[in-house]
């Protein structure tokens, strides 16, 4: 079977960190914990990628490091917009060896505000140069 895994606690990973084949979900969880060198009390989720209807998720917690011992865990309540148990469609369709990154429209607000700021600076500089030109011509007539 094909599986994918990612950390959920103490830091939550946004993409599936490890993908591959294994004989069981527990064997894949052990492999992931060893490869990532997870510490005690770390939690992660393993997803079965080839599920018929919806992908099966199993949460694990590292009980001890030496020897490595895993236990089933309940999903933690998170404050993020997307619950831990929700799996996006693009995550389940990820090809092996590639990373799923959600691609969205870039935020144009900083670019627009930068243009407005540059326009204000250009206007102030132009007015300042024009005033200095008038002042210099006035001083030349006065002194000359």
Coordinates of C-alpha atoms in Angstrom, one line a residue:
X1 CA 0.0 0.0 0.0
X2 CA 1.0 3.6 -0.5
X3 CA 1.1 5.9 2.5
X4 CA 2.0 9.5 3.2
X5 CA 2.9 11.1 6.6
X6 CA 3.4 14.5 8.2
X7 CA 4.0 15.9 11.6
X8 CA 1.1 17.4 13.5
X9 CA 2.6 18.3 16.9
X10 CA 4.6 20.2 18.3
X11 CA 5.0 21.9 14.9
X12 CA 2.5 21.2 12.2
X13 CA 3.8 20.5 8.7
X14 CA 1.7 21.9 5.8
X15 CA 2.7 19.3 3.2
X16 CA 3.2 15.5 3.3
X17 CA 6.8 15.0 4.4
X18 CA 7.3 11.3 3.6
X19 CA 5.6 9.2 1.0
X20 CA 6.2 5.6 0.1
X21 CA 5.1 1.9 0.2
X22 CA 4.8 -0.3 3.2
X23 CA 3.2 -3.5 4.2
X24 CA 1.0 -1.9 6.9
X25 CA 0.2 1.6 8.3
X26 CA 2.0 0.7 11.5
X27 CA 5.2 -0.3 9.7
X28 CA 5.1 3.0 7.7
X29 CA 4.6 5.0 10.9
X30 CA 7.7 3.3 12.5
X31 CA 9.7 4.1 9.3
X32 CA 8.6 7.8 9.4
X33 CA 9.4 8.2 13.1
X34 CA 12.9 6.7 12.5
X35 CA 13.6 8.7 9.4
X36 CA 12.4 12.0 10.9
X37 CA 14.1 11.3 14.3
X38 CA 11.0 12.3 16.1
X39 CA 11.3 13.0 19.9
X40 CA 9.2 11.7 22.7
X41 CA 5.6 13.1 22.7
X42 CA 5.8 14.1 19.0
X43 CA 2.6 13.4 17.0
X44 CA 2.1 12.7 13.4
X45 CA -0.6 11.5 11.0
X46 CA -0.3 8.7 8.4
X47 CA -2.7 8.7 5.4
X48 CA -3.5 5.6 3.2
X49 CA -3.3 7.0 -0.3
X50 CA -5.0 4.2 -2.2
X51 CA -8.2 4.1 -0.2
X52 CA -11.3 3.2 -2.2
X53 CA -13.7 5.9 -0.9
X54 CA -12.0 8.4 1.3
X55 CA -8.4 8.3 2.5
X56 CA -8.0 6.6 5.9
X57 CA -6.1 8.7 8.5
X58 CA -4.4 7.3 11.6
X59 CA -2.7 9.5 14.2
X60 CA 0.3 8.3 16.1
X61 CA 2.3 9.6 19.2
X62 CA 5.9 8.7 20.0
X63 CA 5.7 7.2 23.5
X64 CA 9.5 6.5 23.9
X65 CA 12.5 7.0 21.7
X66 CA 14.8 4.3 23.0
X67 CA 13.5 1.8 22.0
X68 CA 11.1 3.4 19.6
X69 CA 7.5 2.9 20.8
X70 CA 4.4 4.4 19.1
X71 CA 0.8 4.6 20.3
X72 CA -2.4 5.5 18.6
X73 CA -3.4 9.2 19.3
X74 CA -6.4 11.3 18.9
X75 CA -6.2 14.4 16.6
X76 CA -5.4 17.6 18.4
X77 CA -7.8 20.5 18.2
X78 CA -6.0 23.2 16.2
X79 CA -6.8 26.9 15.7
X80 CA -6.1 26.7 12.0
X81 CA -8.7 27.3 9.3
X82 CA -8.3 23.7 8.1
X83 CA -8.9 20.9 10.6
X84 CA -6.2 18.2 10.9
X85 CA -8.6 15.5 9.8
X86 CA -9.6 17.2 6.6
X87 CA -7.6 16.1 3.6
X88 CA -7.5 18.3 0.6
X89 CA -8.1 16.7 -2.8
X90 CA -4.7 17.8 -4.1
X91 CA -2.9 16.1 -1.2
X92 CA -4.5 12.8 -1.9
X93 CA -3.5 13.0 -5.6
X94 CA 0.2 13.8 -5.0
X95 CA 2.5 11.7 -7.1
X96 CA 5.3 10.0 -5.3
X97 CA 8.4 12.1 -4.9
X98 CA 6.6 15.5 -5.4
X99 CA 5.5 18.0 -2.9
X100 CA 2.0 19.4 -2.9
X101 CA 2.0 23.2 -2.6
X102 CA -1.2 25.1 -2.9
X103 CA -0.9 27.8 -5.6
X104 CA -2.9 30.9 -5.1
X105 CA -3.2 34.4 -6.5
X106 CA -0.4 36.6 -5.2
X107 CA -1.4 39.4 -2.9
X108 CA -1.1 42.7 -4.9
X109 CA -1.8 45.1 -2.0
X110 CA 2.0 45.7 -1.2
X111 CA 2.7 46.4 -4.9
X112 CA -0.1 48.9 -5.2
X113 CA 0.8 50.7 -2.0
X114 CA 4.4 50.9 -3.1
X115 CA 3.4 52.5 -6.4
X116 CA 1.2 55.1 -4.5
X117 CA 4.1 55.8 -2.1
X118 CA 6.5 56.3 -5.1
X119 CA 4.0 58.6 -6.8
X120 CA 3.7 60.8 -3.6
X121 CA 7.5 61.0 -3.3
X122 CA 7.8 61.9 -7.0
X123 CA 5.2 64.6 -6.7
X124 CA 6.8 66.1 -3.6
X125 CA 10.2 66.0 -5.2
X126 CA 8.9 67.8 -8.4
X127 CA 7.2 70.5 -6.3
X128 CA 10.3 71.0 -4.2
X129 CA 12.6 71.3 -7.2
X130 CA 10.2 73.8 -8.9
X131 CA 10.1 75.9 -5.7
X132 CA 13.8 75.9 -5.4
X133 CA 14.1 77.0 -9.0
X134 CA 11.8 79.9 -8.3
X135 CA 13.6 80.8 -5.1
X136 CA 17.1 80.8 -6.8
X137 CA 15.8 83.0 -9.7
X138 CA 14.4 85.4 -7.1
X139 CA 17.7 85.5 -5.2
X140 CA 19.6 86.1 -8.4
X141 CA 17.4 89.1 -9.3
X142 CA 17.6 90.4 -5.7
X143 CA 21.4 90.1 -5.4
X144 CA 22.4 90.8 -9.0

